[in-house]
Each structure stands twice: as structure tokens, then as C-alpha cells.
PDB file of C-alpha atoms and ligand atoms in Angstrom:
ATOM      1  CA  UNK L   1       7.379   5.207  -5.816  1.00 71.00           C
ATOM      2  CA  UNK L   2       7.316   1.429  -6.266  1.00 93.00           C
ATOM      3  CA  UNK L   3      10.257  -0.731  -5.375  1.00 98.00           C
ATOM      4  CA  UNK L   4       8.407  -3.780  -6.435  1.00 97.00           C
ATOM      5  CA  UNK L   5      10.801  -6.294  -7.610  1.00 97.00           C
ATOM      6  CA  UNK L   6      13.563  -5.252  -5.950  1.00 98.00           C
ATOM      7  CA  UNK L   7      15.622  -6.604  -3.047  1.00 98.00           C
ATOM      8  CA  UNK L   8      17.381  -4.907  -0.033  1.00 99.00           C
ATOM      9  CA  UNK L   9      20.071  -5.861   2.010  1.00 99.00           C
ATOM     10  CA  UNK L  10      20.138  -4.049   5.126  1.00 99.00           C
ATOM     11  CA  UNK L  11      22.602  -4.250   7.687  1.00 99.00           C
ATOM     12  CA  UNK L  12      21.989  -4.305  11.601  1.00 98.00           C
ATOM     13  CA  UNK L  13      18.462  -4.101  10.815  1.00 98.00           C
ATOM     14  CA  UNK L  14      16.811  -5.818  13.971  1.00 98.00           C
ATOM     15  CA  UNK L  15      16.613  -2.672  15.561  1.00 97.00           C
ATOM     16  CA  UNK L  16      16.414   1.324  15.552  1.00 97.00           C
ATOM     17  CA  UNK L  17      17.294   2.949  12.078  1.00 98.00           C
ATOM     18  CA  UNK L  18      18.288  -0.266   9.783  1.00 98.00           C
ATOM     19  CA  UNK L  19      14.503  -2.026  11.120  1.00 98.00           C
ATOM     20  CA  UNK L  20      13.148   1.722  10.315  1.00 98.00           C
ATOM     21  CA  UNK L  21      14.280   1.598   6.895  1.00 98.00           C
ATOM     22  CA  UNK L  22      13.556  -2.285   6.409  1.00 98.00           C
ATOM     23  CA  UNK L  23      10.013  -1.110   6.828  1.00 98.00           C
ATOM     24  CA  UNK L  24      10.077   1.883   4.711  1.00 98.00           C
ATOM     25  CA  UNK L  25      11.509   0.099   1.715  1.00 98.00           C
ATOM     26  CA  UNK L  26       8.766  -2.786   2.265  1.00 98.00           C
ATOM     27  CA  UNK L  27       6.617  -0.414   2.412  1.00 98.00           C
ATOM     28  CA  UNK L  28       7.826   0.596  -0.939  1.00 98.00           C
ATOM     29  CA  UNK L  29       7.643  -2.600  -2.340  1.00 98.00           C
ATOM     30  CA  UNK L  30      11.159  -4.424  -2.244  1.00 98.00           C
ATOM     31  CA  UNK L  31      11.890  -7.652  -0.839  1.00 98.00           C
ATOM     32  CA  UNK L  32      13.963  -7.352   2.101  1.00 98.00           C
ATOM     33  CA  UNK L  33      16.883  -8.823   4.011  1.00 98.00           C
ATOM     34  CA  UNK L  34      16.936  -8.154   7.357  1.00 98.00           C
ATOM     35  CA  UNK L  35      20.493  -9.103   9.537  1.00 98.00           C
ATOM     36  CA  UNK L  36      22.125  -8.481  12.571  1.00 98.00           C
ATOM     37  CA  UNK L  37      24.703 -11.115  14.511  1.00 98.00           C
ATOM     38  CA  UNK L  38      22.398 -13.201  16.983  1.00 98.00           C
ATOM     39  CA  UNK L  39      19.766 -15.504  15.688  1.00 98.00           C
ATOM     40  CA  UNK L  40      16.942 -15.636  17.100  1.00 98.00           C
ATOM     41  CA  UNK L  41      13.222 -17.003  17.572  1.00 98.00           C
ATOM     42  CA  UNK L  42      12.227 -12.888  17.732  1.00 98.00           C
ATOM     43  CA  UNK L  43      15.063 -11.643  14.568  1.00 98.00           C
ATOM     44  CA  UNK L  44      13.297 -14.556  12.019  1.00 98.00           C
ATOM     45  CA  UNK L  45       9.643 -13.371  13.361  1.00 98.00           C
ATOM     46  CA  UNK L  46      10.308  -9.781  12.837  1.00 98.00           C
ATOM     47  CA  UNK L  47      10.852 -10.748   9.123  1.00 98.00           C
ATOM     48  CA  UNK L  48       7.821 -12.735   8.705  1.00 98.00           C
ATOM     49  CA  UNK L  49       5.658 -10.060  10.597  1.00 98.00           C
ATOM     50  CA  UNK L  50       7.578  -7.434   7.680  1.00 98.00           C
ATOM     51  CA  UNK L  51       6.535  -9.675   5.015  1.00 98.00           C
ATOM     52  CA  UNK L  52       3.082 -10.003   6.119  1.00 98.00           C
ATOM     53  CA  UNK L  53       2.489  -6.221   6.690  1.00 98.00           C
ATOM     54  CA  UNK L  54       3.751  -4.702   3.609  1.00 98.00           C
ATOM     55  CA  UNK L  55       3.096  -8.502   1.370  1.00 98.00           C
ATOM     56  CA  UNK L  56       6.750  -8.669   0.377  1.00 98.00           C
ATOM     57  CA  UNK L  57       9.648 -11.254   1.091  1.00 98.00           C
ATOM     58  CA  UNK L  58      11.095 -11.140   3.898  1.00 98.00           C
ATOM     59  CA  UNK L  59      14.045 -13.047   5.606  1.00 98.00           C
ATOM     60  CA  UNK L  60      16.722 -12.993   8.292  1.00 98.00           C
ATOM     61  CA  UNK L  61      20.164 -13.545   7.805  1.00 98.00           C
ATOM     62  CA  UNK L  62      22.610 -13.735  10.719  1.00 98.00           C
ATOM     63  CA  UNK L  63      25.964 -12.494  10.053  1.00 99.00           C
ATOM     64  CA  UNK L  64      28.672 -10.509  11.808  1.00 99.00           C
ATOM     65  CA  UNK L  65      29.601  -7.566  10.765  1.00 98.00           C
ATOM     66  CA  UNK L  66      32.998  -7.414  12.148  1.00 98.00           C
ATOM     67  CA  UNK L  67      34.038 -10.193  10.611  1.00 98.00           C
ATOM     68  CA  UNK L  68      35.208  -9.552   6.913  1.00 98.00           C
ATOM     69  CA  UNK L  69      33.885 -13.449   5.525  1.00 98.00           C
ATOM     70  CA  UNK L  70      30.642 -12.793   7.270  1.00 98.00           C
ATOM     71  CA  UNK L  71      29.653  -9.773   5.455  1.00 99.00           C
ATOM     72  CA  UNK L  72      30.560 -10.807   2.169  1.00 98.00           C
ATOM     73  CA  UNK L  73      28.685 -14.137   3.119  1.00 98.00           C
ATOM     74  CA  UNK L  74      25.715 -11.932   4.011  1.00 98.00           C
ATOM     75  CA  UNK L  75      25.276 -10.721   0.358  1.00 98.00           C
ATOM     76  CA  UNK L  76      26.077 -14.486  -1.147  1.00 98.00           C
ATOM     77  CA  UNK L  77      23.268 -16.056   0.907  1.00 98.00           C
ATOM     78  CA  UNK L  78      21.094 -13.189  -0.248  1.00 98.00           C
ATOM     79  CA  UNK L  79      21.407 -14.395  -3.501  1.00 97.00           C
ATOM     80  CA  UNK L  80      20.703 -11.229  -4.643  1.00 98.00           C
ATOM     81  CA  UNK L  81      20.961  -7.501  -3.643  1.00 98.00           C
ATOM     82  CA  UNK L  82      19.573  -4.600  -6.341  1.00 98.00           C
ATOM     83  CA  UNK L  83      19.750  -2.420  -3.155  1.00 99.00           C
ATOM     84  CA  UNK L  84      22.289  -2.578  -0.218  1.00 99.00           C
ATOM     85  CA  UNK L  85      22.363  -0.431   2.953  1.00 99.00           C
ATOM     86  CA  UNK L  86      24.899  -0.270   5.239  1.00 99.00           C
ATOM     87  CA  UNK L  87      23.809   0.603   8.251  1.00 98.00           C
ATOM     88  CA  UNK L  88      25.263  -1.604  11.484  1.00 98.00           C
ATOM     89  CA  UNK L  89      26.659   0.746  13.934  1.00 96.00           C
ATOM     90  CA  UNK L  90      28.170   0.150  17.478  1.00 95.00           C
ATOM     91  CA  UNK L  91      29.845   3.611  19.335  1.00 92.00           C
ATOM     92  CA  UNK L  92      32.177   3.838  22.302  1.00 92.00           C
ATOM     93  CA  UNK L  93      33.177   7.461  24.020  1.00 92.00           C
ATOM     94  CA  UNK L  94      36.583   8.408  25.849  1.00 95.00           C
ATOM     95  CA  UNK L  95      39.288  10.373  25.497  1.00 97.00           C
ATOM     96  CA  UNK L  96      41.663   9.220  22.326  1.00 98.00           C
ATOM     97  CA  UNK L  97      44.838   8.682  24.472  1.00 98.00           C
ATOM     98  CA  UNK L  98      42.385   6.602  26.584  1.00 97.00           C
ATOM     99  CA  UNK L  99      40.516   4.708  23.755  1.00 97.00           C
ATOM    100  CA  UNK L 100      40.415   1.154  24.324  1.00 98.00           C
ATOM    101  CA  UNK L 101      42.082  -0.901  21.535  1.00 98.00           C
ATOM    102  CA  UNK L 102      39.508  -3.450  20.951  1.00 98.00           C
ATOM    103  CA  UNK L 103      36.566  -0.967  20.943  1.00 98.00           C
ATOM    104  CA  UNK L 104      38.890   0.911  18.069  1.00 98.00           C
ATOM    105  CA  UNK L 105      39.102  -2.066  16.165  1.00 98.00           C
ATOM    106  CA  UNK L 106      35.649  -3.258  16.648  1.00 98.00           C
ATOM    107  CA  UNK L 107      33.743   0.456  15.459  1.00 98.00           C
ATOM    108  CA  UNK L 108      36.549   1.173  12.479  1.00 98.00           C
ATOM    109  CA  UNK L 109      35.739  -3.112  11.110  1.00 98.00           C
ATOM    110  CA  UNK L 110      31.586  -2.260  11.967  1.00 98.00           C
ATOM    111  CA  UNK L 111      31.272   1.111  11.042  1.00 98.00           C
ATOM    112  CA  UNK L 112      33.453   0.910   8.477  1.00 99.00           C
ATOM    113  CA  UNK L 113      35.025  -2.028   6.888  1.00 99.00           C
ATOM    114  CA  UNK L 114      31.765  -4.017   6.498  1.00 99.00           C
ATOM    115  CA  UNK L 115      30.514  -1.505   4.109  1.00 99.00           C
ATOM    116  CA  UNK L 116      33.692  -2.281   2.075  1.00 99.00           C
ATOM    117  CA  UNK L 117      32.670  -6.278   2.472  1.00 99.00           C
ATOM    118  CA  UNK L 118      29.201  -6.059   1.690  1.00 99.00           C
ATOM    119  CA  UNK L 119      29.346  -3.198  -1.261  1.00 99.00           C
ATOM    120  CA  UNK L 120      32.593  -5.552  -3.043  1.00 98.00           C
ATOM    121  CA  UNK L 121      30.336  -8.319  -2.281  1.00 98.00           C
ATOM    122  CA  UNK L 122      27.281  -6.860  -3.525  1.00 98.00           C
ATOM    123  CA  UNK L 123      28.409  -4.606  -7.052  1.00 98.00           C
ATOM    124  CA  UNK L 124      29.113  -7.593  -9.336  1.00 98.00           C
ATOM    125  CA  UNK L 125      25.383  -8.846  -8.307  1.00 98.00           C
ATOM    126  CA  UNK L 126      23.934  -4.937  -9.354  1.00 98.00           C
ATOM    127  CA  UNK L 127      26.399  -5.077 -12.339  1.00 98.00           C
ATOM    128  CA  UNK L 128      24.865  -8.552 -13.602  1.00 98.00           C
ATOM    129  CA  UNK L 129      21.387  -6.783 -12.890  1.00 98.00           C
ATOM    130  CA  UNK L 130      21.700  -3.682 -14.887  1.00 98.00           C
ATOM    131  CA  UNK L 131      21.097  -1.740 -11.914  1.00 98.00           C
ATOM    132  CA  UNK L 132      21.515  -1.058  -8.106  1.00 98.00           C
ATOM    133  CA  UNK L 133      21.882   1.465  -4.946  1.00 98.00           C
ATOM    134  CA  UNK L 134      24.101   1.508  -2.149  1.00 99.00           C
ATOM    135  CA  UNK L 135      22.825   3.764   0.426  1.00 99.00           C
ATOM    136  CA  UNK L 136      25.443   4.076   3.510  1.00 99.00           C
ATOM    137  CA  UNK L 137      24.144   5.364   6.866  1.00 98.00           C
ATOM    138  CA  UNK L 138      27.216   7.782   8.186  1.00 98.00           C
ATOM    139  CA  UNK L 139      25.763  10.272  10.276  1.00 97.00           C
ATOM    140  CA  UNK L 140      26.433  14.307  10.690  1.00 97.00           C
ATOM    141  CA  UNK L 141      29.949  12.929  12.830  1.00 97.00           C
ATOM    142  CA  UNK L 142      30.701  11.646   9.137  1.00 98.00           C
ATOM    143  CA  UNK L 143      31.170  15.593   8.286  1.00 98.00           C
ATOM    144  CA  UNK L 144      31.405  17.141  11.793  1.00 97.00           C
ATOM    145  CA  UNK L 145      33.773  16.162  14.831  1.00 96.00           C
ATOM    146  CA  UNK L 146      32.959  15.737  18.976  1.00 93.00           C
ATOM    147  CA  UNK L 147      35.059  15.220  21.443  1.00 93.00           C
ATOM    148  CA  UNK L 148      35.667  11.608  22.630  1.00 94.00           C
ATOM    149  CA  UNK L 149      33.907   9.777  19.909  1.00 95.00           C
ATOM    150  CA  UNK L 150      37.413   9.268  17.656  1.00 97.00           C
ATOM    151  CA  UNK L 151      36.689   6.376  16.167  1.00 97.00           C
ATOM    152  CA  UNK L 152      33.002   6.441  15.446  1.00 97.00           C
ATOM    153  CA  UNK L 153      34.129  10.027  13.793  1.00 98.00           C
ATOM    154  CA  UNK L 154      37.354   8.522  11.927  1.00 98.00           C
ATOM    155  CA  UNK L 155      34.525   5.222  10.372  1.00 98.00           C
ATOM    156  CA  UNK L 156      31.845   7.614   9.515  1.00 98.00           C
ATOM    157  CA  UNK L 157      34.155  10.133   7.737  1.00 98.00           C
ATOM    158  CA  UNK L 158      35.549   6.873   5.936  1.00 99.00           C
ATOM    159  CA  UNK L 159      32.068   5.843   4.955  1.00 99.00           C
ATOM    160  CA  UNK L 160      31.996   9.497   3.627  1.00 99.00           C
ATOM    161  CA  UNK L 161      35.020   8.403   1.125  1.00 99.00           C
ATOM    162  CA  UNK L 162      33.818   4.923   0.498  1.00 99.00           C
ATOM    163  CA  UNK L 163      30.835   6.119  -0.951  1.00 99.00           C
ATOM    164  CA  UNK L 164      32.097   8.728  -3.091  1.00 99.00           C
ATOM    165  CA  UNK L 165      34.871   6.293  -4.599  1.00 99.00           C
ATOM    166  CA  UNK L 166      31.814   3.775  -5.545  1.00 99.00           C
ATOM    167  CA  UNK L 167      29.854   6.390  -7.157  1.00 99.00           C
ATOM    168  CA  UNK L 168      33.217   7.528  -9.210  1.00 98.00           C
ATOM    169  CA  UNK L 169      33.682   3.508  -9.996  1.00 98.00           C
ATOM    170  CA  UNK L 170      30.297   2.880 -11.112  1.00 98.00           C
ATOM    171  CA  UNK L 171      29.442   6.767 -12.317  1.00 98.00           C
ATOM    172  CA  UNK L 172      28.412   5.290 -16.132  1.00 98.00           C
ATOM    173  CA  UNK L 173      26.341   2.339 -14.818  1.00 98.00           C
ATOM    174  CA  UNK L 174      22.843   2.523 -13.423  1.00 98.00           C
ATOM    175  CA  UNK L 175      24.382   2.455  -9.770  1.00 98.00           C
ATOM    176  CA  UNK L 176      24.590   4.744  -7.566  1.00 99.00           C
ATOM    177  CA  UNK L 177      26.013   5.250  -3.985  1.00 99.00           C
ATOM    178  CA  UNK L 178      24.915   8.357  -1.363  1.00 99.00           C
ATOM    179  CA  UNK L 179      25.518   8.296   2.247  1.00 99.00           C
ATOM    180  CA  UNK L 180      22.898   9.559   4.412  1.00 99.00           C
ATOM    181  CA  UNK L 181      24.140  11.383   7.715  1.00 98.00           C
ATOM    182  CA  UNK L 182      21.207  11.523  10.484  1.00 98.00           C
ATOM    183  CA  UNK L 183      21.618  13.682  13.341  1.00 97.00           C
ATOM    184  CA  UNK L 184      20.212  12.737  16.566  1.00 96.00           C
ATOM    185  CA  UNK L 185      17.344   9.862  15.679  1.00 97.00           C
ATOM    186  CA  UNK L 186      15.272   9.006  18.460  1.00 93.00           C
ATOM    187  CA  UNK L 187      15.521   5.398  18.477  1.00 93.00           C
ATOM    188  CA  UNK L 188      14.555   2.357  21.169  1.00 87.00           C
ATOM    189  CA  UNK L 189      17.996   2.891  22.271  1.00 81.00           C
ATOM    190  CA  UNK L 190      18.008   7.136  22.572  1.00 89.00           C
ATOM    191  CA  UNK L 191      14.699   6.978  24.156  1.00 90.00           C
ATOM    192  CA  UNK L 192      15.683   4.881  26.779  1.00 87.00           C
ATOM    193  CA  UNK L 193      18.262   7.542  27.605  1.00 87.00           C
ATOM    194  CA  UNK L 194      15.628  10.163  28.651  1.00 93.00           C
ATOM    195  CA  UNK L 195      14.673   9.114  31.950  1.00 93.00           C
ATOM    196  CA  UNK L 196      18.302   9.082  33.033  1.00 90.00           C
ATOM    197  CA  UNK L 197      18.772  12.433  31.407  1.00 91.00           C
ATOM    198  CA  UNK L 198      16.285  13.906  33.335  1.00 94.00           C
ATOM    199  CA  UNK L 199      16.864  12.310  36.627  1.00 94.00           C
ATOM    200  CA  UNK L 200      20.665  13.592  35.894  1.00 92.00           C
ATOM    201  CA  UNK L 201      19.633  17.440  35.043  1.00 94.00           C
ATOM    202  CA  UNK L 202      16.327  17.323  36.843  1.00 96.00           C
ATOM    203  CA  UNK L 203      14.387  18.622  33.942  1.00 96.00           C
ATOM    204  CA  UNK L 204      10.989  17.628  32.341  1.00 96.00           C
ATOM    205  CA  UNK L 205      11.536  15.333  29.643  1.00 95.00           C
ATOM    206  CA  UNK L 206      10.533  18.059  26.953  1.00 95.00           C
ATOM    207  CA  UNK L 207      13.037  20.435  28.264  1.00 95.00           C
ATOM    208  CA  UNK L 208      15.821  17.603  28.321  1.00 95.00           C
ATOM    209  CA  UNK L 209      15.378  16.733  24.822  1.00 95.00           C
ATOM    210  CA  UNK L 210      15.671  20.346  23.887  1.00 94.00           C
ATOM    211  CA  UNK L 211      17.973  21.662  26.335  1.00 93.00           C
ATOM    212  CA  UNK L 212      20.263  18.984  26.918  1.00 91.00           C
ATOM    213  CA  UNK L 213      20.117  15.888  24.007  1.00 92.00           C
ATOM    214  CA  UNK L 214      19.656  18.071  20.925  1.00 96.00           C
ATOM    215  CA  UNK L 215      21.704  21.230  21.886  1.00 94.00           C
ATOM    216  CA  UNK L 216      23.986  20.562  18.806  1.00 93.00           C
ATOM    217  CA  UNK L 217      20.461  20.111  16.265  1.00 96.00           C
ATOM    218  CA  UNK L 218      19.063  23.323  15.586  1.00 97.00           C
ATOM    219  CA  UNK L 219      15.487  21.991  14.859  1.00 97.00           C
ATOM    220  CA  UNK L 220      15.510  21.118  18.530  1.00 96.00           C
ATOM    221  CA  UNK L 221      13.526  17.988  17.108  1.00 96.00           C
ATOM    222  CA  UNK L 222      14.753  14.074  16.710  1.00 96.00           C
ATOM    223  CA  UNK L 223      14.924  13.042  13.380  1.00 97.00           C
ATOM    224  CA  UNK L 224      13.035   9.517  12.575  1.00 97.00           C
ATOM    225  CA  UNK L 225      13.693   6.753  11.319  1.00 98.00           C
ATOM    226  CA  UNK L 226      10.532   6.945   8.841  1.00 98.00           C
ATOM    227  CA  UNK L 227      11.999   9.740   7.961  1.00 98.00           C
ATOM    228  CA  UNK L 228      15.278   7.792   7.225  1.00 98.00           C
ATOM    229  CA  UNK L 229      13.466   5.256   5.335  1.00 98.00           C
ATOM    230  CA  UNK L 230      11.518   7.928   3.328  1.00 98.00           C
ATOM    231  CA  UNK L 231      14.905   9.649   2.358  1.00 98.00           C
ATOM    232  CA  UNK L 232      16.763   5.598   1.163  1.00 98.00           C
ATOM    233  CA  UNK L 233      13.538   5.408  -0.369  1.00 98.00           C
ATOM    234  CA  UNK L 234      13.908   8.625  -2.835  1.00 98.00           C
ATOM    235  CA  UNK L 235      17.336   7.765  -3.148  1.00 98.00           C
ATOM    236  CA  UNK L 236      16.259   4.638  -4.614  1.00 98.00           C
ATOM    237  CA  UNK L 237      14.057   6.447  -6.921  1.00 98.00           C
ATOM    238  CA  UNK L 238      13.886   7.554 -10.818  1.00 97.00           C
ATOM    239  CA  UNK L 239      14.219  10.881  -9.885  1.00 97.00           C
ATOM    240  CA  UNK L 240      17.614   9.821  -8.049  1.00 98.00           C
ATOM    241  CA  UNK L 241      19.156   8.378 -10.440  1.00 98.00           C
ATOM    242  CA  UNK L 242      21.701  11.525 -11.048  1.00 98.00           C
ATOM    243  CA  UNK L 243      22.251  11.452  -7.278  1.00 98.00           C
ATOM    244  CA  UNK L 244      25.526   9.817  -6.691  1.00 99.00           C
ATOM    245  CA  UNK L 245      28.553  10.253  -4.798  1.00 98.00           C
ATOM    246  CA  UNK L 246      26.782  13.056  -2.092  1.00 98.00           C
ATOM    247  CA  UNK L 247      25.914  12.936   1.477  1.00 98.00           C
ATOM    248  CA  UNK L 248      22.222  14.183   2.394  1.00 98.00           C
ATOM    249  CA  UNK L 249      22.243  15.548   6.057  1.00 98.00           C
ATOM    250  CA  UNK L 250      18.917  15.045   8.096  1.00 98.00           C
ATOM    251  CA  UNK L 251      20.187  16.531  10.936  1.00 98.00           C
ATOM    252  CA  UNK L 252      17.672  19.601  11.464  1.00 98.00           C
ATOM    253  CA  UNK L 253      20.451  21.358  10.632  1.00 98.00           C
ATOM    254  CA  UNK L 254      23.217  20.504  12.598  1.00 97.00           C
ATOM    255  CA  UNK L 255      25.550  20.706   9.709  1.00 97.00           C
ATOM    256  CA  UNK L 256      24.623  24.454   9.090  1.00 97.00           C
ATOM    257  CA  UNK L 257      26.445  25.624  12.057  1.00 92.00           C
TER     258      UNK L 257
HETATM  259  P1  NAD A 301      20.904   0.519  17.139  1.00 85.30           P
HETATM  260  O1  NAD A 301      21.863   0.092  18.212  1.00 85.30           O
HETATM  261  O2  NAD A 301      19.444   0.507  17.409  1.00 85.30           O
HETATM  262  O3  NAD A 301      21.156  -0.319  15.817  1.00 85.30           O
HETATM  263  C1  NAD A 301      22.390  -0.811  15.441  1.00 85.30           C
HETATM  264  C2  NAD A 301      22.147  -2.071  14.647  1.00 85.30           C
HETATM  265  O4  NAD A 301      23.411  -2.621  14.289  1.00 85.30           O
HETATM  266  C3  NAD A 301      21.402  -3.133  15.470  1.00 85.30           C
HETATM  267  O5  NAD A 301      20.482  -3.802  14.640  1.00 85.30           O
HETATM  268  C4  NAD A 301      22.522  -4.052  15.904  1.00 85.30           C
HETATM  269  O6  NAD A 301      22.065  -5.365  16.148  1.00 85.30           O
HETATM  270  C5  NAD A 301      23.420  -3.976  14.680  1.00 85.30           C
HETATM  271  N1  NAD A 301      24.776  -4.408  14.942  1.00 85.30           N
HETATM  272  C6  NAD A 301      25.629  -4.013  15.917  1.00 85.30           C
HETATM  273  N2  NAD A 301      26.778  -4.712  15.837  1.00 85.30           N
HETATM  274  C7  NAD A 301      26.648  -5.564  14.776  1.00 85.30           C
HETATM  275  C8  NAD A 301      27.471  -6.565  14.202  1.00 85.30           C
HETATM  276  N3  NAD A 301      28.674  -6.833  14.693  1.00 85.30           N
HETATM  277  N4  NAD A 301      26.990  -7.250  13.145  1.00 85.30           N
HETATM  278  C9  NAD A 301      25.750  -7.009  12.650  1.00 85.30           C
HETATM  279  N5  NAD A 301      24.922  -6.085  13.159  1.00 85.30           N
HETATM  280  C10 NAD A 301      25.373  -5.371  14.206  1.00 85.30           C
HETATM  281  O7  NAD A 301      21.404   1.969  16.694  1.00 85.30           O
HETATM  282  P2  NAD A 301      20.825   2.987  15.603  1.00 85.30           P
HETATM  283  O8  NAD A 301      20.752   4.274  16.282  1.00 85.30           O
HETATM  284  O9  NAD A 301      19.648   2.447  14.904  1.00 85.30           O
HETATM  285  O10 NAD A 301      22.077   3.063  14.595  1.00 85.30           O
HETATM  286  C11 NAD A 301      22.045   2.579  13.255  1.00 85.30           C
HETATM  287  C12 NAD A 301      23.071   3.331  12.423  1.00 85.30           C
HETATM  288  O11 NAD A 301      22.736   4.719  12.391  1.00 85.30           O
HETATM  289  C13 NAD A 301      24.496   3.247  12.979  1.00 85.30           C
HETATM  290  O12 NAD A 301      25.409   3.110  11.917  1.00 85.30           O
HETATM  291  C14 NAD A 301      24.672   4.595  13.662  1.00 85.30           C
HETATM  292  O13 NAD A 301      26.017   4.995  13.720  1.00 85.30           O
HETATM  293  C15 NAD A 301      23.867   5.489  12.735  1.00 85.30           C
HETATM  294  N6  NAD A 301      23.425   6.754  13.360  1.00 85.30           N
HETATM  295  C16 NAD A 301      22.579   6.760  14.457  1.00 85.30           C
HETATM  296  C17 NAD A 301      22.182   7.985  15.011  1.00 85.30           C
HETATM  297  C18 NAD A 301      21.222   8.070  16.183  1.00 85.30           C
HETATM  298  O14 NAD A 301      21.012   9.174  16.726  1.00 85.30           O
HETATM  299  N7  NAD A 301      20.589   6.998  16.620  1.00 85.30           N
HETATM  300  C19 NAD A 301      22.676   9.173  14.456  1.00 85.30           C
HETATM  301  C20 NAD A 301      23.534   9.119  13.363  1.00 85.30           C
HETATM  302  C21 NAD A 301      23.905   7.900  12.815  1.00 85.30           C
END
């Protein structure tokens, strides 16, 4: 699968999943975007060491993705964007009578409302190109509920919707718009979690993982973010192209319970 040609906006991408995929897609050929909201000496290298390792472009564009102007801004200074992936994600947990305001309005404008910016921003440009893919990274909380985790649940569910309207609205162009929803991805962020998880339960740290982190994923295995990348990847394949308007779990089966 080439991607050669092609450029990628993806969002919150300095980091975890959205770097993961950044890779994958250079890997694959396309010219990438990189972006979260700081700027700095280590966010421009990691696109230059991207665009040395896979010989693509590469930059880094800093823009906020709570702030409406920012991400359509993000897709303008692009200057282009054949494929766009949403993936910039903050979470907060507590009880929804106890949910702090801000932190509600901060995950429903990140989790959610950015991938309204960015994909208005971003369909005219794939429209003028003849062809494009918006992959949005929901997660298995975008079809399953947990306790505590209201808003995160209530964005990913609405990136759910967003993505099937856009694959209605552009069903007989050659666009096409999936959400992905991960289960547990063992990231920077999740591994740094373990030692505290097995101070906390006094457990080995393969029994932890099992036991205790991925007692909702059947697999009893982290998804990863290769694996993340290699699924945005297909989805911005030929063999895609009649893919539109779905979710595809990698969740090791979460979903199936
Ligand atoms: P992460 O914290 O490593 O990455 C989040 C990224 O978003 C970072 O690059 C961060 O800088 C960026 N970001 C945060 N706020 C931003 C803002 N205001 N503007 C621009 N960028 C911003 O976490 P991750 O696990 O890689 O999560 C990436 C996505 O995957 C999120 O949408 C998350 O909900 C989703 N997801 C993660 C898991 C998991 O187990 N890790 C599971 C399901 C879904």
C-alpha cells in the first residue's frame, strides 16, 4: 500500500496513538502533519527525525484544539490535507453530579468539536482534490459506557455520529469517513501507570495488566499503536474505498461482551 503523494493531518500527534499513526502513514508514504498545542525545540525535531526515517515531508504545526479558529487554522496552514485524523484526546473521571464544568467543556470542544473544525475545514480541500479520508479516533467508550468517564463517553459517542453524517454527505465522492475505536492501547502514558498499579494491588506487572488494567478486553492484550496506524493505513487504501460511515473496534474484543 503506497500513500505516496498524499498528505496527513493528524491531530495531537506528539505523543502516544496520533505519533503512532504519524509513523505508520509515513511509513506508507504520505507527507505528514504532525500538531499538538505547545511548540517546541523537541515537537519540530520529532518531525524532521519522521521525515528522515520514512524520506517523506514532515512538519509541525502548533494549534489548539479547543479552540474552534485554531483547528480550522490547523488545516489552512497545512495547505493541504488528502487525509485528516482526528485524534487529540484529553479524559477526566468523577462522578457526573460531581463533574467539573471546565473539564466538561474542555473534553466535549477536544474530543469532540475539533473534529467538526478540522473535517469542515478540511472537506472543501479533499473536494478540490478529487479525493480524501477522514479517519476519527473514538475509542470502544464511543459504543460502550463506564462509570465516571461522562464526558469522554458523551464526545466519543458524538465522534461516532460525526463520522457517519460525513460519510452520508460525501457518500458519492471519493471520500470517505470511519472512526476507529481502540480499546486499551498501551501508550507512554498507560505504561507509566503500571508501576503504580502494581504497587496499589501488589501484583507482578504481568498479572496487573491482565488482572487488573485489561479486565474489560477479552484478549487480555494492549492493543498498539502500530497496530492503529496499520488499521488508518487500510482505511486509506483501494480496497477501502467502500468503507464509509462504520466504526472498526480494535479492542480484543471488548465490544463482544
Ligand atoms: P496521549 O495523551 O498520549 O495523546 C493525546 C494527544 O493529544 C497528545 O499528543 C496531546 O498533546 C494531544 N492534545 C491534548 N490536548 C490537546 C489540545 N488542546 N490541542 C492539541 N492537541 C492536544 O493519549 P493517547 O492514548 O495517545 O490518546 C490519543 C487518542 O486515542 C485520544 O483521542 C484518546 O481518547 C484515544 N484513545 C486512547 C486509548 C488508550 O488506551 N490510550 C483508548 C481509546 C481511545
Amino acid at each position: 500500500m503506497t500513500l505516496k503523494g498524499k498528505t496527513a493531518v493528524i491531530t495531537g500527534s506528539n505523543s502516544g496513538i496520533g505519533l503512532g499513526i504519524a509513523r505508520e502513514v509515513a511509513k506508507a508514504g504520505a507527507n505528514v502533519i504532525l500538531n499538538s498545542f505547545t511548540d517546541s525545540h523537541e515537537d519540530h525535531q520529532l518531525a524532521k527525525s519522521l521525515a528522515n526515517e520514512f524520506n517523506v515531508s514532515a512538519r509541525y504545526i502548533r494549534a489548539d484544539m479547543s479552540d474552534p479558529e485554531d483547528c480550522r487554522a490547523l488545516i489552512t496552514k497545512a495547505g493541504t490535507c488528502d487525509i485528516l485524523i482526528n485524534n487529540a484526546g484529553i479524559q477526566h473521571v468523577a462522578p457526573v453530579d460531581e463533574f467539573p464544568i471546565d473539564k466538561w467543556n474542555a473534553i466535549i470542544a477536544i474530543n469532540l468539536s475539533s473534529a467538526f473544525h478540522t473535517s469542515a475545514a478540511a472537506l472543501p480541500i479533499m473536494r478540490k482534490a478529487g479525493w480524501g479520508r477522514v479517519v476519527n479516533i473514538a475509542s470502544a467508550h464511543g459504543l460502550t459506557a463506564s462509570p465516571y468517564k461522562s464526558a469522554y463517553i458523551a464526545a466519543k459517542h458524538g465522534v461516532v455520529g460525526l463520522t457517519k453524517t460525513i460519510a452520508l454527505e460525501t457518500a458519492e465522492e471519493p471520500i470517505t469517513a470511519n472512526a476507529i475505536c481502540p480499546g486499551y492501547v498501551l501508550t507512554p502514558l498507560v505504561e507509566a501507570q503500571i508501576p503504580d498499579q502494581m504497587k496499589a494491588h501488589d501484583m507482578e506487572r504481568e498479572e496487573v495488566i491482565k488482572k487488573v488494567m485489561l479486565a474489560r478486553q477479552p484478549s487480555r492484550e494492549f492493543a498498539t499503536v502500530e497496530q492503529l496506524g496499520g488499521t488508518t493505513v487500510f482505511l486509506c487504501s483501494d480496497s477501502a474505498a467502500q468503507i464509509t460511515g462504520t466504526t472498526i473496534s480494535v479492542d480484543g474484543g471488548w465490544t463482544a461482551l
